[in-house]
Coordinates of C-alpha atoms and ligand atoms in Angstrom, one line a residue:
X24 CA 15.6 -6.5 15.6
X25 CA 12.8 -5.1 17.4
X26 CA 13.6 -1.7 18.6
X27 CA 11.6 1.4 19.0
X28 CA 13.5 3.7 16.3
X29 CA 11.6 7.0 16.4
X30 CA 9.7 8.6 18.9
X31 CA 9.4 12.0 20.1
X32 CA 12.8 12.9 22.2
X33 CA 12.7 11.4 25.4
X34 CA 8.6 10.2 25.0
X35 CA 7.8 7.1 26.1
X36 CA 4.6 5.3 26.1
X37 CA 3.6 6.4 29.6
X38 CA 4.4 10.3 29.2
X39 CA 1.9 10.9 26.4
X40 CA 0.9 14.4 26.4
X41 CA -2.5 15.1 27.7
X42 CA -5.4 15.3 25.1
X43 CA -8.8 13.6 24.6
X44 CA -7.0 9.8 23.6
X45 CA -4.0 10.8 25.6
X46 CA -4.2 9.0 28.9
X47 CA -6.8 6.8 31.5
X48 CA -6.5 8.3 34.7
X49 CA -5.5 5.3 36.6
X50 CA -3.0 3.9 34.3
X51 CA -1.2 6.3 32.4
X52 CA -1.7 4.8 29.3
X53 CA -3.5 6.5 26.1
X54 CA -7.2 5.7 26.4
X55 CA -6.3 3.7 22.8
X56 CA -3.9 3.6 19.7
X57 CA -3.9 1.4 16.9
X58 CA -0.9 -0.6 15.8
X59 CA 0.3 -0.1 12.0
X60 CA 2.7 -2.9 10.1
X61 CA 4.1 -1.7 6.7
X62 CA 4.0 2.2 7.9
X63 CA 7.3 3.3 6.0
X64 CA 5.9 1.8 2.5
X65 CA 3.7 3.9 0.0
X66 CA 0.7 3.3 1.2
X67 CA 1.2 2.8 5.3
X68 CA 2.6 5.7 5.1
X69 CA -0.1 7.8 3.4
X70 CA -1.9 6.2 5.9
X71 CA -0.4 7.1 9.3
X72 CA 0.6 10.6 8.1
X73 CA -3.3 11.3 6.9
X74 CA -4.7 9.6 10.3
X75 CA -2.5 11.6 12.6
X76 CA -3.3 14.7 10.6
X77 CA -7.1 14.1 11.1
X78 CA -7.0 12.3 15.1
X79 CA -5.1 12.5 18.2
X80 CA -5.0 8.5 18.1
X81 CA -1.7 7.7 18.6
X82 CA -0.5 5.1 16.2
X83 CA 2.5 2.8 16.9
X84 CA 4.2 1.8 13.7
X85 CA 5.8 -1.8 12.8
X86 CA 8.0 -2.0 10.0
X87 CA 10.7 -3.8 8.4
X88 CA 12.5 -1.4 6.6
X89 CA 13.0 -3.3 3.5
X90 CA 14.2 -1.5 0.3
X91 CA 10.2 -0.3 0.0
X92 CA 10.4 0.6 3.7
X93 CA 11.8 4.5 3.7
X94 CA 11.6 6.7 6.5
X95 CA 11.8 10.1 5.2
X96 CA 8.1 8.8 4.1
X97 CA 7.7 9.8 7.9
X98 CA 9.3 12.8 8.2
X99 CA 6.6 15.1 8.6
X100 CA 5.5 13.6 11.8
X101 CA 9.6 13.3 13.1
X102 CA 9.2 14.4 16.7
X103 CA 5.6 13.7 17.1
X104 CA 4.9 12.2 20.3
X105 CA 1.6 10.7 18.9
X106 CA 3.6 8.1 16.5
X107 CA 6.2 5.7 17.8
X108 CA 8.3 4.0 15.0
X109 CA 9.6 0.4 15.7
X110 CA 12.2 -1.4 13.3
X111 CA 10.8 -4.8 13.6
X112 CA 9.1 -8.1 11.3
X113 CA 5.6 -9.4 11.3
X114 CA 7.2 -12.4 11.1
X115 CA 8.8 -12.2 14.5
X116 CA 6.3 -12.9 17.1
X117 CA 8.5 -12.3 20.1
X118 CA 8.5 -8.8 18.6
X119 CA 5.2 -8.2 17.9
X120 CA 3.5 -10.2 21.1
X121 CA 6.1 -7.7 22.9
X122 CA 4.5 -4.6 21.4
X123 CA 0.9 -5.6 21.5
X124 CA 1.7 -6.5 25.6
X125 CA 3.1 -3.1 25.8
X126 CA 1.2 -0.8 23.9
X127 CA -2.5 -2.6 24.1
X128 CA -3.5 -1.6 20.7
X129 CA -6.9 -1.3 19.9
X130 CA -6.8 -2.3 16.4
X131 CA -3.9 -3.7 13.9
X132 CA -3.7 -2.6 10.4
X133 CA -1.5 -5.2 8.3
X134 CA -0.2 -3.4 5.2
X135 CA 3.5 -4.7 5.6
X136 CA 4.2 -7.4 2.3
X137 CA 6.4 -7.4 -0.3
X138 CA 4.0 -5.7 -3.0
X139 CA 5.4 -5.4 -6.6
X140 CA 4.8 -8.4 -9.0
X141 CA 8.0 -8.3 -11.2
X142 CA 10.1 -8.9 -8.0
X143 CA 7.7 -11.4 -6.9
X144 CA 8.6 -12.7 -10.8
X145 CA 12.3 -12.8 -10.0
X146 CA 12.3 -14.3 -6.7
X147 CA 9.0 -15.3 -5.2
X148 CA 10.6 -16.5 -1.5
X149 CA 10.6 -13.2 0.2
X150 CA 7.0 -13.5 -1.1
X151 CA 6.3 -16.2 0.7
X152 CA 7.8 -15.4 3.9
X153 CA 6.5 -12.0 4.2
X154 CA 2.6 -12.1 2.8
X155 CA 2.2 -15.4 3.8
X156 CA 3.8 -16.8 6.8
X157 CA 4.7 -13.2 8.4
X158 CA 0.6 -12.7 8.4
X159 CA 0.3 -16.3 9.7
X160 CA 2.5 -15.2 12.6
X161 CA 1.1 -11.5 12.9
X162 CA -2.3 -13.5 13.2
X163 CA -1.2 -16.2 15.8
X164 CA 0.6 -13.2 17.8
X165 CA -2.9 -11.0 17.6
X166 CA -5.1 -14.0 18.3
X167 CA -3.0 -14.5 21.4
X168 CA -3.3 -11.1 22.4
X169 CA -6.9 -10.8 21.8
X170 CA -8.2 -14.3 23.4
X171 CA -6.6 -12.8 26.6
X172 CA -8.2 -9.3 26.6
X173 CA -11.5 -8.4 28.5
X174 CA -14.4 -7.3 27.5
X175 CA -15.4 -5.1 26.4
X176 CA -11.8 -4.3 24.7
X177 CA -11.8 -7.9 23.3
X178 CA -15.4 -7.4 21.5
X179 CA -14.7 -4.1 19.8
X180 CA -10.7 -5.2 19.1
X181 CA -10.0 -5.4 14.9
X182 CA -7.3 -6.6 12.7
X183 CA -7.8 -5.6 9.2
X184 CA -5.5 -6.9 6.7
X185 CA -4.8 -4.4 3.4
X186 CA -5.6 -6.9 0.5
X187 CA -5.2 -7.0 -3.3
X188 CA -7.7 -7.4 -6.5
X189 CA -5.1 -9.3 -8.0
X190 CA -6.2 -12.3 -5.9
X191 CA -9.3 -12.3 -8.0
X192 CA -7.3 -12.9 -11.4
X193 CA -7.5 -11.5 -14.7
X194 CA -11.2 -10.1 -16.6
X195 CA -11.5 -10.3 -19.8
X196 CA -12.7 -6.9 -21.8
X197 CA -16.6 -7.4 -21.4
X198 CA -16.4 -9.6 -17.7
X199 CA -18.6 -8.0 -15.2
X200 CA -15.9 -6.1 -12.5
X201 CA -14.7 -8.0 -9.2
X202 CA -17.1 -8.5 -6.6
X203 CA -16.5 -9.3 -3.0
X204 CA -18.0 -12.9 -4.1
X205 CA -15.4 -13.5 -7.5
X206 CA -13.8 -16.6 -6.8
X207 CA -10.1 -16.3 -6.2
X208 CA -7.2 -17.0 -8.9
X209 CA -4.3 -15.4 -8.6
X210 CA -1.2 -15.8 -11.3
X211 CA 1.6 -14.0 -9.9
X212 CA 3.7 -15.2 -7.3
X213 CA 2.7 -11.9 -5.9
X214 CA -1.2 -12.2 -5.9
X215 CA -0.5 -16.1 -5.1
X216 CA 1.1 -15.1 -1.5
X217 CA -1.8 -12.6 -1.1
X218 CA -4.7 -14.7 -1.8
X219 CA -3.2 -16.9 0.6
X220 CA -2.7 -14.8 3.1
X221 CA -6.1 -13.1 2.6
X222 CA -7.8 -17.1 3.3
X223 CA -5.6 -17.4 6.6
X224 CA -7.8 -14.2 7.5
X225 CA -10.9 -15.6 7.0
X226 CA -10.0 -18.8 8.7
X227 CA -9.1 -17.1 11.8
X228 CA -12.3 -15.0 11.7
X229 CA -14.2 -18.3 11.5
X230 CA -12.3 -20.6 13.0
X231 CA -11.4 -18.4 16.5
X232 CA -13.9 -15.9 16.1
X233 CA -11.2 -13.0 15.3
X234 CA -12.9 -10.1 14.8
X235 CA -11.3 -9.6 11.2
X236 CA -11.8 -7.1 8.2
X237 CA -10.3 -7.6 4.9
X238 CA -10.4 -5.0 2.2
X239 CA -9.0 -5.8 -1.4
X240 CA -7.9 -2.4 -3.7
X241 CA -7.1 -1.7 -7.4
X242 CA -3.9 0.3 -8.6
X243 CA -2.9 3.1 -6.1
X244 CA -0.8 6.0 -6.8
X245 CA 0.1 9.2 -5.6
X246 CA 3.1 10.6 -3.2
X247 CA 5.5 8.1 -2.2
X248 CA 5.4 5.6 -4.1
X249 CA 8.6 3.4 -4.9
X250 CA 9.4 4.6 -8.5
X251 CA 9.2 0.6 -9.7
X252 CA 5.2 0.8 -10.2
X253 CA 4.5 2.1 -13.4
X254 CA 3.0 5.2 -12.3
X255 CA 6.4 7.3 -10.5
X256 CA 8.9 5.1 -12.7
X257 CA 7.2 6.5 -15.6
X258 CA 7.2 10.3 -14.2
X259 CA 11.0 10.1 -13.0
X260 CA 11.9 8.6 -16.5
X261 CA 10.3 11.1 -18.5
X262 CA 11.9 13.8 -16.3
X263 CA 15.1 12.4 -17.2
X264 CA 14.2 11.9 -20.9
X265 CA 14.5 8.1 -20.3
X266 CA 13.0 5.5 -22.3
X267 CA 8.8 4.7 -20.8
X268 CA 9.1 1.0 -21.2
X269 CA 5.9 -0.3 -21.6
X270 CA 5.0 -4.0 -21.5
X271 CA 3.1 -6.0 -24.2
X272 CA 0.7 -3.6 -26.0
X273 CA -0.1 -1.3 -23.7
X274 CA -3.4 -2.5 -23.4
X275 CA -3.6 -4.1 -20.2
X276 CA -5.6 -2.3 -17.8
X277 CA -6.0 -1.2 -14.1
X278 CA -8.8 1.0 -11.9
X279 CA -6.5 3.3 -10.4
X280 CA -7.5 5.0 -7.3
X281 CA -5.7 7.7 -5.9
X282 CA -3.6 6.8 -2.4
X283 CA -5.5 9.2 -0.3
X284 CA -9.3 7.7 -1.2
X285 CA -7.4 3.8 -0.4
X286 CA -6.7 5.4 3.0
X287 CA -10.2 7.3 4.0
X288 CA -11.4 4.1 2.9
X289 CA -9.5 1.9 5.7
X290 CA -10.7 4.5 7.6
X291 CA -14.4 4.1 7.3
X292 CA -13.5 -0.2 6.9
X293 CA -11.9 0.1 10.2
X294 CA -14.9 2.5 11.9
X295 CA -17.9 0.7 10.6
X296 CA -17.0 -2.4 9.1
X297 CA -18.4 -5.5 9.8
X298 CA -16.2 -8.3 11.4
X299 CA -15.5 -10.9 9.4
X300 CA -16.7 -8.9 6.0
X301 CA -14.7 -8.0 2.8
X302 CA -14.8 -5.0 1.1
X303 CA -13.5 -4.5 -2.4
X304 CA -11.9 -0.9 -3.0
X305 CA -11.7 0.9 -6.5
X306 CA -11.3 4.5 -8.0
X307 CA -13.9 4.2 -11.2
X308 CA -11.0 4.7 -13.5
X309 CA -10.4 1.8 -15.4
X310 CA -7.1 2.7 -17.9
X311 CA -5.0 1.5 -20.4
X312 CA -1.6 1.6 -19.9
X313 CA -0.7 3.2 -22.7
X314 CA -3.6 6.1 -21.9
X315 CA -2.0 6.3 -18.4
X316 CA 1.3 6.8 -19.7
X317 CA 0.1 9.1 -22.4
X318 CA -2.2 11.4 -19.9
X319 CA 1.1 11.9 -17.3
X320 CA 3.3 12.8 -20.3
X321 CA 0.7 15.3 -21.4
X322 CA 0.7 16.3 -17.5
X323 CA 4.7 16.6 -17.3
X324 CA 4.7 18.2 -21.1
X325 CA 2.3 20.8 -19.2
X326 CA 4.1 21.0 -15.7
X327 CA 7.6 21.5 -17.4
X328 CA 7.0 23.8 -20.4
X329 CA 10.8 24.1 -20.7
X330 CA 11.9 21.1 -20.6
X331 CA 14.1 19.4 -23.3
X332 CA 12.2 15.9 -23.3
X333 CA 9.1 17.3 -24.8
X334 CA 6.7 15.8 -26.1
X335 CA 7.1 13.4 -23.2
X336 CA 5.0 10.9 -25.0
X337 CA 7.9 10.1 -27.7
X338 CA 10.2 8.4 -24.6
X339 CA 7.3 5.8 -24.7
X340 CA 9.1 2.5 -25.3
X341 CA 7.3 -1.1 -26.1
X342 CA 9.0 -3.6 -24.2
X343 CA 9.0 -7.5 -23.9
X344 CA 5.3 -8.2 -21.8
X345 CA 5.4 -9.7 -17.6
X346 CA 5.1 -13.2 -17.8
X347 CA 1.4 -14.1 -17.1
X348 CA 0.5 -10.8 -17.2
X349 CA -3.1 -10.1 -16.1
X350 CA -4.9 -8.4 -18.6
X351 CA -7.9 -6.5 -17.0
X352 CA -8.2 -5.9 -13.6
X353 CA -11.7 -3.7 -12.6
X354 CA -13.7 -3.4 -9.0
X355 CA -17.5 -3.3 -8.1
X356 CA -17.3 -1.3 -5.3
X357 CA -20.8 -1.0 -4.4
X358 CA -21.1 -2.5 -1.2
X359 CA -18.5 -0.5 0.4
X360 CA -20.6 2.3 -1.2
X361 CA -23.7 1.2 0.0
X362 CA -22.5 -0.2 3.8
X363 CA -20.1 2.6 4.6
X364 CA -20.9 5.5 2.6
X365 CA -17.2 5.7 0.5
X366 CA -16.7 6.9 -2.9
X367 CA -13.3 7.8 -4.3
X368 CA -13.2 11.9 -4.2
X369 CA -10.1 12.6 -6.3
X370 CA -10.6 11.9 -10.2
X371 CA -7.7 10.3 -12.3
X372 CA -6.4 13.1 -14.2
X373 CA -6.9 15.3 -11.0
X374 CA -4.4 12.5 -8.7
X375 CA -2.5 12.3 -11.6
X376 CA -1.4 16.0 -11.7
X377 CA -0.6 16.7 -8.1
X378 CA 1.6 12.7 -7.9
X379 CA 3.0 14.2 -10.8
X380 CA 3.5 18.0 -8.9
X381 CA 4.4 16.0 -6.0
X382 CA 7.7 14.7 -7.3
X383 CA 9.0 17.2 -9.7
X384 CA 8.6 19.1 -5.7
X385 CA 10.8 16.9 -4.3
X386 CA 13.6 15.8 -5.7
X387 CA 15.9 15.0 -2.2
X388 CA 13.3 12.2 -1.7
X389 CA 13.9 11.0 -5.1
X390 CA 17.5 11.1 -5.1
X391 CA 17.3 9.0 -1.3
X392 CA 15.4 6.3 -3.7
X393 CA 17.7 6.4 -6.7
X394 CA 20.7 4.3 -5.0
X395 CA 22.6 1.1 -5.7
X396 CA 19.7 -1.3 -4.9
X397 CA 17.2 0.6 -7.0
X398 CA 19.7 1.0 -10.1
X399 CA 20.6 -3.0 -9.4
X400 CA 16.9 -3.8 -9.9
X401 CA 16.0 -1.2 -12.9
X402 CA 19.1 -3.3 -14.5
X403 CA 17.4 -6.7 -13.3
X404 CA 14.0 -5.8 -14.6
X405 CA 14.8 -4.1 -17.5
X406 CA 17.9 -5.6 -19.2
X407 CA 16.7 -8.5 -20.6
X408 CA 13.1 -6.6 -22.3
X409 CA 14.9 -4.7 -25.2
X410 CA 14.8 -1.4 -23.7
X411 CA 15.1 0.8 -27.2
X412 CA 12.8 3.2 -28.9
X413 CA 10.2 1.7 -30.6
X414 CA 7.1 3.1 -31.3
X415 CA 5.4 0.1 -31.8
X416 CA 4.7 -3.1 -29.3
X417 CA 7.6 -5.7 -29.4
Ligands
NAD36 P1 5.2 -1.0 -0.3 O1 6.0 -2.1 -0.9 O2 5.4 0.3 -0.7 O3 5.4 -1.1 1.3 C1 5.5 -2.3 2.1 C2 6.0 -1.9 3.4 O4 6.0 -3.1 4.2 C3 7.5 -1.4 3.4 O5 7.6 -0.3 4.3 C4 8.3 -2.6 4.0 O6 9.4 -2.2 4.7 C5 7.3 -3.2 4.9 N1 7.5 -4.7 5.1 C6 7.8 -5.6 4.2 N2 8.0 -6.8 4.8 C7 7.8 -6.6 6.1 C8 7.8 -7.5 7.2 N3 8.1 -8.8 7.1 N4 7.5 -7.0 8.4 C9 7.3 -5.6 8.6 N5 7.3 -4.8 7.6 C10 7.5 -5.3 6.3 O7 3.7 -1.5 -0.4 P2 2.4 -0.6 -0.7 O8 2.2 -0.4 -2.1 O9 2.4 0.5 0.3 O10 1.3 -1.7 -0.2 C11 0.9 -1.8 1.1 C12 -0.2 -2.9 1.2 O11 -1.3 -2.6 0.3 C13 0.4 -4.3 0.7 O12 -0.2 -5.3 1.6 C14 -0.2 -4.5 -0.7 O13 -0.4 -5.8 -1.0 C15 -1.5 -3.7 -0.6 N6 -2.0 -3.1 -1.8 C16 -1.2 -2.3 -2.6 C17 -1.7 -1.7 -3.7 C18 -0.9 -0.8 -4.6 O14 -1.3 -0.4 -5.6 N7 0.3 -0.4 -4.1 C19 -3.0 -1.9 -4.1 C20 -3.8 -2.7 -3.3 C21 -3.3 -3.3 -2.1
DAU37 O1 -4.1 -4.0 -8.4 C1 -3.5 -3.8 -7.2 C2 -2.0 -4.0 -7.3 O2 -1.5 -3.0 -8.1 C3 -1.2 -4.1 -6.0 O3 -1.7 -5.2 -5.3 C4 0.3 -4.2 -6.2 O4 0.9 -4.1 -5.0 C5 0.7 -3.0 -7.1 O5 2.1 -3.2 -7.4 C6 -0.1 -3.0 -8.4 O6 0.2 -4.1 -9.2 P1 0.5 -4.0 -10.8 O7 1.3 -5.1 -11.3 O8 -0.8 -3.7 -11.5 O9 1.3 -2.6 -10.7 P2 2.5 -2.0 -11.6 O10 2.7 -0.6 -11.2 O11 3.7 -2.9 -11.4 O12 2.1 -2.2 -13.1 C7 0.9 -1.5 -13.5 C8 0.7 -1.9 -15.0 O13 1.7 -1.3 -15.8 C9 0.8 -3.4 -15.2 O14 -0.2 -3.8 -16.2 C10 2.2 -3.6 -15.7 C11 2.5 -2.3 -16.5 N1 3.9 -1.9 -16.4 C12 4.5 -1.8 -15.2 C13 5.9 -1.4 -15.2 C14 6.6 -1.4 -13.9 C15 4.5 -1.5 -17.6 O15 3.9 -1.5 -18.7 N2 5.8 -1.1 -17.5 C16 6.5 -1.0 -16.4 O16 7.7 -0.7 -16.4

């Protein structure tokens, strides 16, 4: 499949309104537009709906639609000529040589993957196919594209490929924080197909000269994220005055960054970022998960004064830990600070309050997530970890 899905009614390509990126003169085609894979998912999504609300850039949007792959994500830019939506795999190259021939992109942004580690647990082959040989093809298909372009398109073209710091391993409490030079380990199945994929990147910057960017983020959160990270499971749980199943401890931690600083920073990566380079992403807010859980049921307890469940914090559940489950993950993100200016502008308990606002606000979106494949996983993940209250680790 490889089909434009949504587009503005009756909008093609070639009858873009006018604007200042709308068209050249001679060839009725915007002066540019990037190309966006993984646009329906949590964070593509954030992305294209925060770069259309600050540009007139079109953006044309590749995605899969797999379960993460939801289009009311999308909805608030239904009928906006400026975004073309296009049911379609990375994987495919007829499909994506077919859209980079049509739509001339000046830049692709790769966030499509399969992203959450206790799938990638349960059945690493999607993993593989999607992060690892789907970005082999994406690259082969954009290398094509590019070799063949003229200057000076071809010079200031960019592919930047959305990375993990879960390809740099697990810290240990007093470990200095990833760097852009750590050495890679991953130990999930997830961070595995990642780290691999993030090394094809490299080699096709070096190897072919493809003008590449790579940027590697902690823990997001915020709107529209698929209530199997810890962060909406937890708040749609506790709303229902389900059990909070933590793993292990508790005291594993992440740097959490709020989803609209990973986005300004891809941004800036994309603007100003040097080909070839990497660029670690973090939000400064190294937690506990036990503290995270604890801080959004103090946020819900707050939010819903009324509500039956309160204290939130006494749904919290210890539950059997993820196998090889990385213990500290923490990023150094000075050189993205010092190079490009970024800092994360939204503080923990400040993101936390309006993800947590954002889905007591909308429960249709919730309910569109809660059906039979997401119940069929909460059963596959959860069944076998003892899921009862206890207040004290397993
Ligand atoms: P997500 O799972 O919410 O969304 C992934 C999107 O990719 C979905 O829309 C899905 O339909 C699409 N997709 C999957 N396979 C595809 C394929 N073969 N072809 C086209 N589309 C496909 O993921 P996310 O949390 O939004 O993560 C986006 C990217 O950011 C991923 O590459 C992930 O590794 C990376 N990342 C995520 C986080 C995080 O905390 N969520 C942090 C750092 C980096
Ligand atoms: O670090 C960046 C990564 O962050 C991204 O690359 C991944 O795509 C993203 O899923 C995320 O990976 P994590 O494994 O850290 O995220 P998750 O939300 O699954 O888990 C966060 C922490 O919470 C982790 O230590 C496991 C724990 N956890 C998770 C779930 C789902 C629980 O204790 N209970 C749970 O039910």
């Amino acid at each position: 499949m490889c089909a434009v899905q949504v587009a503005a009614p009756s909008v093609s390509l070639f009858q873009w309104p006018r604007g200042r990126h709308a068209f050249t003169p001679t060839r009725l085609r915007p002066t540019s537009l990037i190309l966006v894979t993984g646009g329906a998912g949590f964070i593509g999504a954030n992305f294209v709906l925060d770069w259309l609300a600050a540009s007139q850039e079109p953006v044309v949007n590749l995605d899969k639609l797999t379960y993460a792959g939801n289009l009311a994500n999308l909805d608030a830019v239904k009928g906006d000529a400026r975004h073309v939506f296009v049911r379609g795999d990375i994987g495919d190259p007829a499909c994506v040589e077919k859209l980079l021939g049509e739509y001339r992109p000046r830049a692709v942004i790769n966030f499509a993957a399969e992203s959450h580690v206790d799938r990638s647990i349960h059945g690493p082959g999607e993993f593989v196919q999607t992060n690892l040989v789907g970005t082999f093809r994406l690259l082969e298909a954009v290398r094509g594209h590019w070799s063949a372009l003229p200057e000076p398109e071809r010079a200031s073209f960019r592919f930047l490929h959305v990375s993990t710091d879960e390809v740099y391993g697990s810290l240990g409490a007093d470990d200095p924080a990833f760097s852009e030079t750590t050495a890679y380990a991953p130990n999930s199945p997830y961070s595995a197909s990642k780290a691999g994929s993030d090394h094809m990147v490299r080699a096709w910057y070096h190897t072919y000269g493809l003008p590449t960017l790579t940027t590697n983020c902690s823990n997001n959160y915020g709107p529209f994220q698929f209530p199997e990270k810890l962060i909406p499971l937890m708040i749609l749980n506790a709303m229902e005055g389900k059990p909070l199943p933590v793993y292990g401890d508790g005291s594993n931690v992440r740097d959490w960054l709020y989803v609209g600083d990973h986005c300004s920073a891809i941004r800036e990566v994309l603007a100003r970022g040097r080909p070839g380079e990497i660029y670690n992403i973090g939000g400064n807010s190294e937690r506990r998960n036990l503290d995270v859980v604890k801080t959004l049921c103090a946020t819900l307890d707050e939010a819903l004064p009324r509500s039956t469940h309160r204290p939130h914090d006494r749904l919290v559940t210890f539950v059997k830990d993820r196998p090889g489950h990385d213990r500290r993950y923490a990023i150094d993100a000075s050189k993205i600070a010092k190079e490009l200016g970024w800092q994360p502008s939204v503080r923990f308990e400040e993101g936390l309050r309006r993800t947590v606002q954002w889905y007591l606000e909308h429960p249709d979106w919730v309910r569109g997530i809660q059906s039979g494949e997401y119940r069929n996983w909460i059963e596959t993940n959860y069944a076998g970890r003892a899921i009862r209250p206890s207040a004290t680790p397993l």
